[in-house]
Amino acid sequence: MRLDLPQARPDRGLGDAGADAAAERGARMKRREFLASIGFGALVPAAALAQPVGTSAWTLFDRIKPSTSTMAYSRDGRLIATGTGGIIRIWIAQTGEQIQEIVYNETPAEDVDALAFHPDGRQLLGGGTGPKHRNLRLWEIETGQELRRYEGLGIGPLSIAYNADASRIVAGGNDNTVRVWDALTGRQIMAHGAKGPMHFACFLGDGSRVLAAGLDLFVRIYDAETGLPTRTLAPTGARYRCGALSPDGQLLALGGTRGAAYLFDLDSGAVLQRLVTGSGSVRALAFTPDGARLLTGDSGSDRSAVELWDVASGKRLWVQEQKISFGMGGVSTLALNPLGDSFAVSIFPEGVQIWPTPEAAQ
């Protein structure tokens, strides 16, 4: 049975990137009015936060409690995909209406750990770490039909991304390998091994290079054709569990196991900022659309938080935190809406919630 996807607004069509400025401003205003109408509480600066707010979030997806391992927005911000256990669900981000459910595998312990929308917004790429599912899969969103598989993974992907024209796919693997495929044919182009699981991988610039980071202490840049390493960024002593590339491709943010996020300049390879979160592990990162701020999600033994940082100064601008007991709970993943006005965060055991960014809440 075919699903009727909601009709795209004229200013934010699934394949229309040419909305004029006036229409875009109107859409943003309507979105802010919508956020206000559903009762978002005001978010407060870090300096003014005496205790966790705890009640300001809008819980959209209470069917997928208690925790989600991965989330991704479509480029136009209309859709969000979540991976929980072996199930992928696709939702209308603004209303929480589920429009598709895909069974990746029937073993809940084998999580879906990586998702990426195709730039056209009509296809979704996903993969998990279970030993029975050693491939990436591409689905058509409207029908839920599987379109293609990308073979060759040793265990499964922890991070996947398209290049700019969606002709290539890169994956950081739980099998200590970074791989590149031809997106149209499924042919694996290159593979290079590391000394630990690769939690983050992305294309750089024109797509001729890929960057990968993980638990082996090193951040490397590879030739996307040959797989040969071409550069290594400055070591920090941290093992990395997540990453994000700035919109202009100049900065790299990596979340480490030492309670900090690191900002790298990709031209020099140097560390520009060390953002100390106060929790044991940074689990998720996202740049705002202008690249001026960075959102982090972190968890420790007794504290979990989502924090907003100024990239240039390294100053913490805002924090939303909660106390947890015996390491049970906290942020598992987050994703920023490409429109920049809201973000989704999975917090155990509350489930997935949508928050306005501080600018949208004002």
mmCIF file of C-alpha atoms in Angstrom:
data_model
loop_
_atom_site.group_PDB
_atom_site.id
_atom_site.type_symbol
_atom_site.label_atom_id
_atom_site.label_comp_id
_atom_site.label_asym_id
_atom_site.label_seq_id
_atom_site.Cartn_x
_atom_site.Cartn_y
_atom_site.Cartn_z
ATOM 1 C CA MET A 1 0.000 0.000 0.000
ATOM 2 C CA ARG A 2 1.319 3.436 -0.920
ATOM 3 C CA LEU A 3 1.365 6.150 1.686
ATOM 4 C CA ASP A 4 0.279 9.657 0.835
ATOM 5 C CA LEU A 5 3.095 11.876 1.985
ATOM 6 C CA PRO A 6 1.863 15.271 3.160
ATOM 7 C CA GLN A 7 2.038 17.901 0.463
ATOM 8 C CA ALA A 8 5.080 20.110 0.796
ATOM 9 C CA ARG A 9 4.502 23.796 1.435
ATOM 10 C CA PRO A 10 5.425 25.899 -1.596
ATOM 11 C CA ASP A 11 8.392 27.366 0.245
ATOM 12 C CA ARG A 12 9.723 24.020 1.474
ATOM 13 C CA GLY A 13 8.985 21.425 -1.176
ATOM 14 C CA LEU A 14 10.790 18.097 -1.020
ATOM 15 C CA GLY A 15 12.756 18.928 -4.123
ATOM 16 C CA ASP A 16 12.523 22.695 -4.188
ATOM 17 C CA ALA A 17 15.544 24.595 -2.921
ATOM 18 C CA GLY A 18 14.620 27.897 -4.573
ATOM 19 C CA ALA A 19 12.211 29.452 -2.067
ATOM 20 C CA ASP A 20 12.402 33.222 -2.071
ATOM 21 C CA ALA A 21 13.471 35.082 1.064
ATOM 22 C CA ALA A 22 10.026 36.458 1.863
ATOM 23 C CA ALA A 23 8.388 33.030 1.752
ATOM 24 C CA GLU A 24 11.146 31.588 3.921
ATOM 25 C CA ARG A 25 10.741 34.305 6.522
ATOM 26 C CA GLY A 26 6.996 33.655 6.555
ATOM 27 C CA ALA A 27 7.533 29.947 7.029
ATOM 28 C CA ARG A 28 9.905 30.554 9.917
ATOM 29 C CA MET A 29 7.412 32.902 11.567
ATOM 30 C CA LYS A 30 4.635 30.338 11.244
ATOM 31 C CA ARG A 31 6.921 27.696 12.734
ATOM 32 C CA ARG A 32 7.719 29.910 15.723
ATOM 33 C CA GLU A 33 4.000 30.588 16.199
ATOM 34 C CA PHE A 34 3.422 26.847 16.073
ATOM 35 C CA LEU A 35 6.110 26.207 18.685
ATOM 36 C CA ALA A 36 4.521 28.785 20.960
ATOM 37 C CA SER A 37 1.024 27.429 20.433
ATOM 38 C CA ILE A 38 1.880 23.966 21.752
ATOM 39 C CA GLY A 39 3.176 25.286 25.043
ATOM 40 C CA PHE A 40 6.963 25.202 24.927
ATOM 41 C CA GLY A 41 8.431 26.587 28.092
ATOM 42 C CA ALA A 42 11.125 29.248 27.898
ATOM 43 C CA LEU A 43 14.686 28.004 27.853
ATOM 44 C CA VAL A 44 17.121 29.782 30.108
ATOM 45 C CA PRO A 45 20.811 30.740 29.886
ATOM 46 C CA ALA A 46 23.306 28.522 31.678
ATOM 47 C CA ALA A 47 24.105 31.228 34.217
ATOM 48 C CA ALA A 48 20.454 31.470 35.249
ATOM 49 C CA LEU A 49 19.783 27.748 35.507
ATOM 50 C CA ALA A 50 19.489 26.857 39.170
ATOM 51 C CA GLN A 51 17.818 23.496 38.604
ATOM 52 C CA PRO A 52 16.690 21.327 35.705
ATOM 53 C CA VAL A 53 13.618 22.705 33.950
ATOM 54 C CA GLY A 54 12.398 19.225 33.133
ATOM 55 C CA THR A 55 8.925 20.129 31.837
ATOM 56 C CA SER A 56 9.484 22.362 28.814
ATOM 57 C CA ALA A 57 9.924 19.705 26.149
ATOM 58 C CA TRP A 58 7.278 18.495 23.769
ATOM 59 C CA THR A 59 7.210 14.686 23.764
ATOM 60 C CA LEU A 60 6.186 13.717 20.257
ATOM 61 C CA PHE A 61 7.178 10.141 19.993
ATOM 62 C CA ASP A 62 5.965 8.389 23.134
ATOM 63 C CA ARG A 63 5.571 5.159 21.157
ATOM 64 C CA ILE A 64 9.338 4.740 20.947
ATOM 65 C CA LYS A 65 10.345 4.975 24.589
ATOM 66 C CA PRO A 66 12.656 4.495 26.325
ATOM 67 C CA SER A 67 15.599 5.232 24.045
ATOM 68 C CA THR A 68 16.514 5.828 20.417
ATOM 69 C CA SER A 69 19.981 5.070 19.091
ATOM 70 C CA THR A 70 19.987 7.322 16.010
ATOM 71 C CA MET A 71 17.970 10.136 14.406
ATOM 72 C CA ALA A 72 18.193 12.132 11.193
ATOM 73 C CA TYR A 73 16.310 15.062 9.645
ATOM 74 C CA SER A 74 15.588 15.471 5.967
ATOM 75 C CA ARG A 75 17.405 18.443 4.446
ATOM 76 C CA ASP A 76 14.240 20.569 4.335
ATOM 77 C CA GLY A 77 13.433 19.828 7.994
ATOM 78 C CA ARG A 78 10.026 18.353 7.240
ATOM 79 C CA LEU A 79 10.751 14.733 8.150
ATOM 80 C CA ILE A 80 12.647 13.024 10.928
ATOM 81 C CA ALA A 81 13.697 9.370 11.025
ATOM 82 C CA THR A 82 14.364 7.444 14.233
ATOM 83 C CA GLY A 83 16.008 4.083 14.820
ATOM 84 C CA THR A 84 14.906 2.160 17.913
ATOM 85 C CA GLY A 85 15.885 -1.473 18.269
ATOM 86 C CA GLY A 86 15.393 -3.002 14.843
ATOM 87 C CA ILE A 87 12.660 -0.553 13.782
ATOM 88 C CA ILE A 88 12.990 2.594 11.659
ATOM 89 C CA ARG A 89 10.149 5.096 11.897
ATOM 90 C CA ILE A 90 9.642 8.209 9.795
ATOM 91 C CA TRP A 91 7.637 11.134 11.149
ATOM 92 C CA ILE A 92 6.409 14.559 10.157
ATOM 93 C CA ALA A 93 8.686 16.620 12.396
ATOM 94 C CA GLN A 94 6.216 19.434 13.048
ATOM 95 C CA THR A 95 3.245 17.290 14.086
ATOM 96 C CA GLY A 96 4.692 13.950 15.212
ATOM 97 C CA GLU A 97 2.530 12.023 12.738
ATOM 98 C CA GLN A 98 4.166 8.728 11.797
ATOM 99 C CA ILE A 99 4.095 8.135 8.047
ATOM 100 C CA GLN A 100 6.236 5.031 7.696
ATOM 101 C CA GLU A 101 7.612 2.102 9.692
ATOM 102 C CA ILE A 102 10.363 -0.135 8.383
ATOM 103 C CA VAL A 103 11.510 -3.364 10.031
ATOM 104 C CA TYR A 104 15.270 -3.391 9.576
ATOM 105 C CA ASN A 105 15.602 -6.589 11.567
ATOM 106 C CA GLU A 106 13.423 -8.583 13.913
ATOM 107 C CA THR A 107 15.955 -8.787 16.736
ATOM 108 C CA PRO A 108 15.460 -5.717 18.981
ATOM 109 C CA ALA A 109 18.959 -6.089 20.426
ATOM 110 C CA GLU A 110 20.391 -5.445 16.952
ATOM 111 C CA ASP A 111 19.953 -1.690 16.834
ATOM 112 C CA VAL A 112 19.719 0.559 13.824
ATOM 113 C CA ASP A 113 22.725 2.766 14.543
ATOM 114 C CA ALA A 114 23.008 5.038 11.506
ATOM 115 C CA LEU A 115 20.498 6.876 9.301
ATOM 116 C CA ALA A 116 20.842 9.427 6.507
ATOM 117 C CA PHE A 117 18.215 10.954 4.225
ATOM 118 C CA HIS A 118 18.997 11.138 0.538
ATOM 119 C CA PRO A 119 19.213 14.835 -0.432
ATOM 120 C CA ASP A 120 15.953 14.533 -2.411
ATOM 121 C CA GLY A 121 14.084 13.694 0.818
ATOM 122 C CA ARG A 122 12.348 10.692 -0.765
ATOM 123 C CA GLN A 123 14.806 7.958 0.180
ATOM 124 C CA LEU A 124 16.381 6.894 3.460
ATOM 125 C CA LEU A 125 19.658 5.073 4.025
ATOM 126 C CA GLY A 126 20.183 3.027 7.174
ATOM 127 C CA GLY A 127 22.284 0.373 8.809
ATOM 128 C CA GLY A 128 22.761 -1.427 12.115
ATOM 129 C CA THR A 129 25.446 -3.173 14.089
ATOM 130 C CA GLY A 130 23.906 -6.612 14.438
ATOM 131 C CA PRO A 131 25.992 -9.532 13.132
ATOM 132 C CA LYS A 132 23.123 -10.751 10.907
ATOM 133 C CA HIS A 133 22.792 -7.466 9.045
ATOM 134 C CA ARG A 134 26.129 -6.547 7.532
ATOM 135 C CA ASN A 135 24.965 -4.072 4.934
ATOM 136 C CA LEU A 136 23.520 -0.654 4.325
ATOM 137 C CA ARG A 137 19.993 -0.516 2.955
ATOM 138 C CA LEU A 138 18.196 2.134 0.957
ATOM 139 C CA TRP A 139 14.416 2.524 1.195
ATOM 140 C CA GLU A 140 11.810 4.552 -0.628
ATOM 141 C CA ILE A 141 10.056 6.580 2.063
ATOM 142 C CA GLU A 142 6.624 6.697 0.457
ATOM 143 C CA THR A 143 6.234 2.942 0.020
ATOM 144 C CA GLY A 144 8.754 1.530 2.509
ATOM 145 C CA GLN A 145 10.181 -0.562 -0.349
ATOM 146 C CA GLU A 146 13.835 -1.553 -0.155
ATOM 147 C CA LEU A 147 15.656 -0.226 -3.216
ATOM 148 C CA ARG A 148 19.277 -1.315 -2.794
ATOM 149 C CA ARG A 149 21.814 -2.899 -0.477
ATOM 150 C CA TYR A 150 25.437 -1.885 -0.042
ATOM 151 C CA GLU A 151 27.435 -4.960 0.922
ATOM 152 C CA GLY A 152 30.843 -5.497 2.471
ATOM 153 C CA LEU A 153 30.490 -4.452 6.100
ATOM 154 C CA GLY A 154 32.191 -6.615 8.687
ATOM 155 C CA ILE A 155 29.631 -5.858 11.406
ATOM 156 C CA GLY A 156 27.714 -2.676 10.741
ATOM 157 C CA PRO A 157 27.866 1.113 10.345
ATOM 158 C CA LEU A 158 27.994 3.629 13.182
ATOM 159 C CA SER A 159 27.960 6.650 10.858
ATOM 160 C CA ILE A 160 26.862 7.149 7.237
ATOM 161 C CA ALA A 161 26.792 10.171 4.930
ATOM 162 C CA TYR A 162 26.286 11.162 1.294
ATOM 163 C CA ASN A 163 28.595 13.434 -0.651
ATOM 164 C CA ALA A 164 27.221 16.693 -2.074
ATOM 165 C CA ASP A 165 25.671 15.233 -5.237
ATOM 166 C CA ALA A 166 24.628 11.952 -3.563
ATOM 167 C CA SER A 167 26.800 9.884 -5.923
ATOM 168 C CA ARG A 168 28.909 8.400 -3.111
ATOM 169 C CA ILE A 169 28.272 7.043 0.382
ATOM 170 C CA VAL A 170 30.776 6.836 3.230
ATOM 171 C CA ALA A 171 30.365 4.725 6.350
ATOM 172 C CA GLY A 172 32.320 4.478 9.565
ATOM 173 C CA GLY A 173 32.070 0.894 10.713
ATOM 174 C CA ASN A 174 31.831 -0.960 13.976
ATOM 175 C CA ASP A 175 34.292 -3.331 12.314
ATOM 176 C CA ASN A 176 37.104 -0.726 12.598
ATOM 177 C CA THR A 177 36.834 0.260 8.931
ATOM 178 C CA VAL A 178 35.875 3.288 6.843
ATOM 179 C CA ARG A 179 34.294 2.456 3.460
ATOM 180 C CA VAL A 180 33.049 4.297 0.373
ATOM 181 C CA TRP A 181 30.444 3.017 -2.120
ATOM 182 C CA ASP A 182 29.136 4.190 -5.459
ATOM 183 C CA ALA A 183 25.588 5.173 -4.475
ATOM 184 C CA LEU A 184 24.083 4.311 -7.873
ATOM 185 C CA THR A 185 25.644 0.901 -8.500
ATOM 186 C CA GLY A 186 26.356 -0.322 -4.962
ATOM 187 C CA ARG A 187 29.993 -1.013 -5.860
ATOM 188 C CA GLN A 188 32.412 -0.612 -2.948
ATOM 189 C CA ILE A 189 35.140 1.807 -3.990
ATOM 190 C CA MET A 190 37.484 1.768 -1.037
ATOM 191 C CA ALA A 191 37.970 0.384 2.471
ATOM 192 C CA HIS A 192 40.609 1.207 5.051
ATOM 193 C CA GLY A 193 41.091 -0.310 8.478
ATOM 194 C CA ALA A 194 41.638 1.460 11.796
ATOM 195 C CA LYS A 195 42.376 0.348 15.350
ATOM 196 C CA GLY A 196 38.897 0.896 16.743
ATOM 197 C CA PRO A 197 35.238 1.377 15.750
ATOM 198 C CA MET A 198 34.722 4.389 13.482
ATOM 199 C CA HIS A 199 31.916 6.423 15.084
ATOM 200 C CA PHE A 200 32.005 9.304 12.605
ATOM 201 C CA ALA A 201 32.695 9.601 8.888
ATOM 202 C CA CYS A 202 31.974 12.304 6.304
ATOM 203 C CA PHE A 203 33.063 13.636 2.917
ATOM 204 C CA LEU A 204 35.164 16.783 2.700
ATOM 205 C CA GLY A 205 35.049 19.490 0.045
ATOM 206 C CA ASP A 206 34.373 18.137 -3.432
ATOM 207 C CA GLY A 207 34.033 14.579 -2.120
ATOM 208 C CA SER A 208 37.512 13.443 -3.129
ATOM 209 C CA ARG A 209 38.447 13.024 0.534
ATOM 210 C CA VAL A 210 36.764 11.416 3.526
ATOM 211 C CA LEU A 211 37.358 11.994 7.227
ATOM 212 C CA ALA A 212 36.884 9.363 9.893
ATOM 213 C CA ALA A 213 37.225 9.325 13.674
ATOM 214 C CA GLY A 214 36.493 6.816 16.397
ATOM 215 C CA LEU A 215 37.932 4.966 19.333
ATOM 216 C CA ASP A 216 41.497 4.566 18.055
ATOM 217 C CA LEU A 217 42.598 8.071 19.206
ATOM 218 C CA PHE A 218 43.330 9.387 15.700
ATOM 219 C CA VAL A 219 41.380 11.543 13.235
ATOM 220 C CA ARG A 220 42.417 10.766 9.682
ATOM 221 C CA ILE A 221 41.638 12.091 6.230
ATOM 222 C CA TYR A 222 41.659 9.539 3.394
ATOM 223 C CA ASP A 223 41.684 9.654 -0.379
ATOM 224 C CA ALA A 224 38.127 8.612 -1.284
ATOM 225 C CA GLU A 225 39.331 6.568 -4.284
ATOM 226 C CA THR A 226 42.396 4.752 -2.976
ATOM 227 C CA GLY A 227 41.668 4.703 0.753
ATOM 228 C CA LEU A 228 45.175 5.888 1.513
ATOM 229 C CA PRO A 229 45.491 8.242 4.525
ATOM 230 C CA THR A 230 46.593 11.731 3.465
ATOM 231 C CA ARG A 231 46.535 13.628 6.791
ATOM 232 C CA THR A 232 46.162 13.117 10.523
ATOM 233 C CA LEU A 233 44.679 15.820 12.736
ATOM 234 C CA ALA A 234 46.184 16.887 16.042
ATOM 235 C CA PRO A 235 45.702 14.211 18.725
ATOM 236 C CA THR A 236 43.816 15.124 21.909
ATOM 237 C CA GLY A 237 44.047 11.876 23.855
ATOM 238 C CA ALA A 238 40.285 11.407 23.593
ATOM 239 C CA ARG A 239 38.413 8.564 21.945
ATOM 240 C CA TYR A 240 35.597 9.915 19.778
ATOM 241 C CA ARG A 241 31.984 8.762 19.775
ATOM 242 C CA CYS A 242 30.334 11.390 17.579
ATOM 243 C CA GLY A 243 31.131 14.201 15.186
ATOM 244 C CA ALA A 244 29.765 17.030 13.054
ATOM 245 C CA LEU A 245 31.082 19.068 10.140
ATOM 246 C CA SER A 246 30.313 22.800 10.036
ATOM 247 C CA PRO A 247 28.055 23.962 7.163
ATOM 248 C CA ASP A 248 30.957 25.708 5.423
ATOM 249 C CA GLY A 249 33.175 22.633 5.763
ATOM 250 C CA GLN A 250 35.897 24.524 7.628
ATOM 251 C CA LEU A 251 35.404 23.207 11.160
ATOM 252 C CA LEU A 252 35.102 19.748 12.643
ATOM 253 C CA ALA A 253 33.516 19.013 16.017
ATOM 254 C CA LEU A 254 34.177 15.702 17.753
ATOM 255 C CA GLY A 255 32.714 14.439 20.999
ATOM 256 C CA GLY A 256 35.051 12.510 23.215
ATOM 257 C CA THR A 257 35.154 10.177 26.155
ATOM 258 C CA ARG A 258 36.908 12.714 28.379
ATOM 259 C CA GLY A 259 33.864 14.877 29.023
ATOM 260 C CA ALA A 260 34.645 17.332 26.262
ATOM 261 C CA ALA A 261 33.940 18.292 22.676
ATOM 262 C CA TYR A 262 36.817 19.395 20.444
ATOM 263 C CA LEU A 263 36.700 21.939 17.622
ATOM 264 C CA PHE A 264 39.279 21.435 14.850
ATOM 265 C CA ASP A 265 40.329 23.752 12.062
ATOM 266 C CA LEU A 266 40.443 21.515 8.996
ATOM 267 C CA ASP A 267 42.945 23.673 7.122
ATOM 268 C CA SER A 268 45.620 23.407 9.800
ATOM 269 C CA GLY A 269 44.416 20.311 11.645
ATOM 270 C CA ALA A 270 44.788 22.189 14.943
ATOM 271 C CA VAL A 271 42.396 22.104 17.907
ATOM 272 C CA LEU A 272 40.721 25.510 18.247
ATOM 273 C CA GLN A 273 38.506 24.878 21.269
ATOM 274 C CA ARG A 274 38.043 22.295 23.995
ATOM 275 C CA LEU A 275 34.484 22.522 25.309
ATOM 276 C CA VAL A 276 34.285 20.900 28.748
ATOM 277 C CA THR A 277 30.775 19.562 29.273
ATOM 278 C CA GLY A 278 31.102 18.236 32.800
ATOM 279 C CA SER A 279 29.771 14.783 31.913
ATOM 280 C CA GLY A 280 31.718 11.664 31.181
ATOM 281 C CA SER A 281 30.919 11.226 27.491
ATOM 282 C CA VAL A 282 29.690 13.459 24.673
ATOM 283 C CA ARG A 283 27.160 11.383 22.739
ATOM 284 C CA ALA A 284 25.951 13.736 19.993
ATOM 285 C CA LEU A 285 26.854 17.012 18.246
ATOM 286 C CA ALA A 286 25.230 19.398 15.762
ATOM 287 C CA PHE A 287 26.211 22.761 14.287
ATOM 288 C CA THR A 288 23.571 25.437 13.829
ATOM 289 C CA PRO A 289 22.902 26.338 10.159
ATOM 290 C CA ASP A 290 25.105 29.450 10.367
ATOM 291 C CA GLY A 291 27.948 27.475 11.948
ATOM 292 C CA ALA A 292 28.220 29.975 14.810
ATOM 293 C CA ARG A 293 26.979 27.646 17.554
ATOM 294 C CA LEU A 294 27.341 24.009 18.497
ATOM 295 C CA LEU A 295 24.824 21.800 20.248
ATOM 296 C CA THR A 296 26.161 18.947 22.402
ATOM 297 C CA GLY A 297 24.439 16.064 24.149
ATOM 298 C CA ASP A 298 26.360 14.365 26.939
ATOM 299 C CA SER A 299 25.891 11.865 29.730
ATOM 300 C CA GLY A 300 27.858 10.810 32.796
ATOM 301 C CA SER A 301 27.324 8.700 35.886
ATOM 302 C CA ASP A 302 25.044 11.226 37.606
ATOM 303 C CA ARG A 303 24.304 13.976 35.062
ATOM 304 C CA SER A 304 23.021 14.324 31.528
ATOM 305 C CA ALA A 305 22.770 17.564 29.564
ATOM 306 C CA VAL A 306 22.126 19.276 26.263
ATOM 307 C CA GLU A 307 24.304 22.374 25.895
ATOM 308 C CA LEU A 308 24.666 25.189 23.367
ATOM 309 C CA TRP A 309 28.109 26.726 22.747
ATOM 310 C CA ASP A 310 29.490 29.749 20.948
ATOM 311 C CA VAL A 311 31.968 28.372 18.434
ATOM 312 C CA ALA A 312 34.263 31.402 18.231
ATOM 313 C CA SER A 313 34.713 31.948 21.968
ATOM 314 C CA GLY A 314 34.051 28.461 23.337
ATOM 315 C CA LYS A 315 31.554 29.974 25.789
ATOM 316 C CA ARG A 316 28.597 27.938 27.000
ATOM 317 C CA LEU A 317 25.424 29.865 26.119
ATOM 318 C CA TRP A 318 22.698 27.589 27.425
ATOM 319 C CA VAL A 319 22.255 24.262 29.180
ATOM 320 C CA GLN A 320 19.381 21.909 29.926
ATOM 321 C CA GLU A 321 20.382 19.179 32.354
ATOM 322 C CA GLN A 322 18.960 16.406 34.464
ATOM 323 C CA LYS A 323 20.256 14.258 37.282
ATOM 324 C CA ILE A 324 20.473 10.523 36.695
ATOM 325 C CA SER A 325 21.149 7.618 39.032
ATOM 326 C CA PHE A 326 23.871 5.003 38.687
ATOM 327 C CA GLY A 327 24.471 5.850 35.041
ATOM 328 C CA MET A 328 20.948 4.741 34.103
ATOM 329 C CA GLY A 329 19.620 7.369 31.728
ATOM 330 C CA GLY A 330 20.749 10.371 29.833
ATOM 331 C CA VAL A 331 21.127 11.574 26.267
ATOM 332 C CA SER A 332 21.628 8.837 23.683
ATOM 333 C CA THR A 333 21.448 10.977 20.541
ATOM 334 C CA LEU A 334 20.221 14.323 19.184
ATOM 335 C CA ALA A 335 19.609 15.960 15.816
ATOM 336 C CA LEU A 336 19.179 19.621 14.895
ATOM 337 C CA ASN A 337 16.444 20.583 12.444
ATOM 338 C CA PRO A 338 18.158 22.113 9.371
ATOM 339 C CA LEU A 339 15.851 25.115 9.732
ATOM 340 C CA GLY A 340 17.719 25.830 12.976
ATOM 341 C CA ASP A 341 14.666 26.514 15.118
ATOM 342 C CA SER A 342 14.333 23.197 16.979
ATOM 343 C CA PHE A 343 16.145 19.979 17.805
ATOM 344 C CA ALA A 344 15.196 16.418 18.651
ATOM 345 C CA VAL A 345 16.828 14.638 21.551
ATOM 346 C CA SER A 346 16.471 11.096 22.866
ATOM 347 C CA ILE A 347 16.735 10.993 26.652
ATOM 348 C CA PHE A 348 16.355 7.745 28.569
ATOM 349 C CA PRO A 349 13.743 6.961 29.841
ATOM 350 C CA GLU A 350 11.591 9.856 28.564
ATOM 351 C CA GLY A 351 11.987 8.978 24.883
ATOM 352 C CA VAL A 352 12.348 11.374 21.957
ATOM 353 C CA GLN A 353 11.462 15.003 22.565
ATOM 354 C CA ILE A 354 11.438 18.132 20.428
ATOM 355 C CA TRP A 355 12.845 21.360 21.857
ATOM 356 C CA PRO A 356 12.982 24.835 20.380
ATOM 357 C CA THR A 357 16.451 26.321 20.105
ATOM 358 C CA PRO A 358 16.879 29.260 22.475
ATOM 359 C CA GLU A 359 16.395 31.750 19.637
ATOM 360 C CA ALA A 360 13.101 30.163 18.598
ATOM 361 C CA ALA A 361 11.824 30.107 22.176
ATOM 362 C CA GLN A 362 12.296 33.839 22.693
#
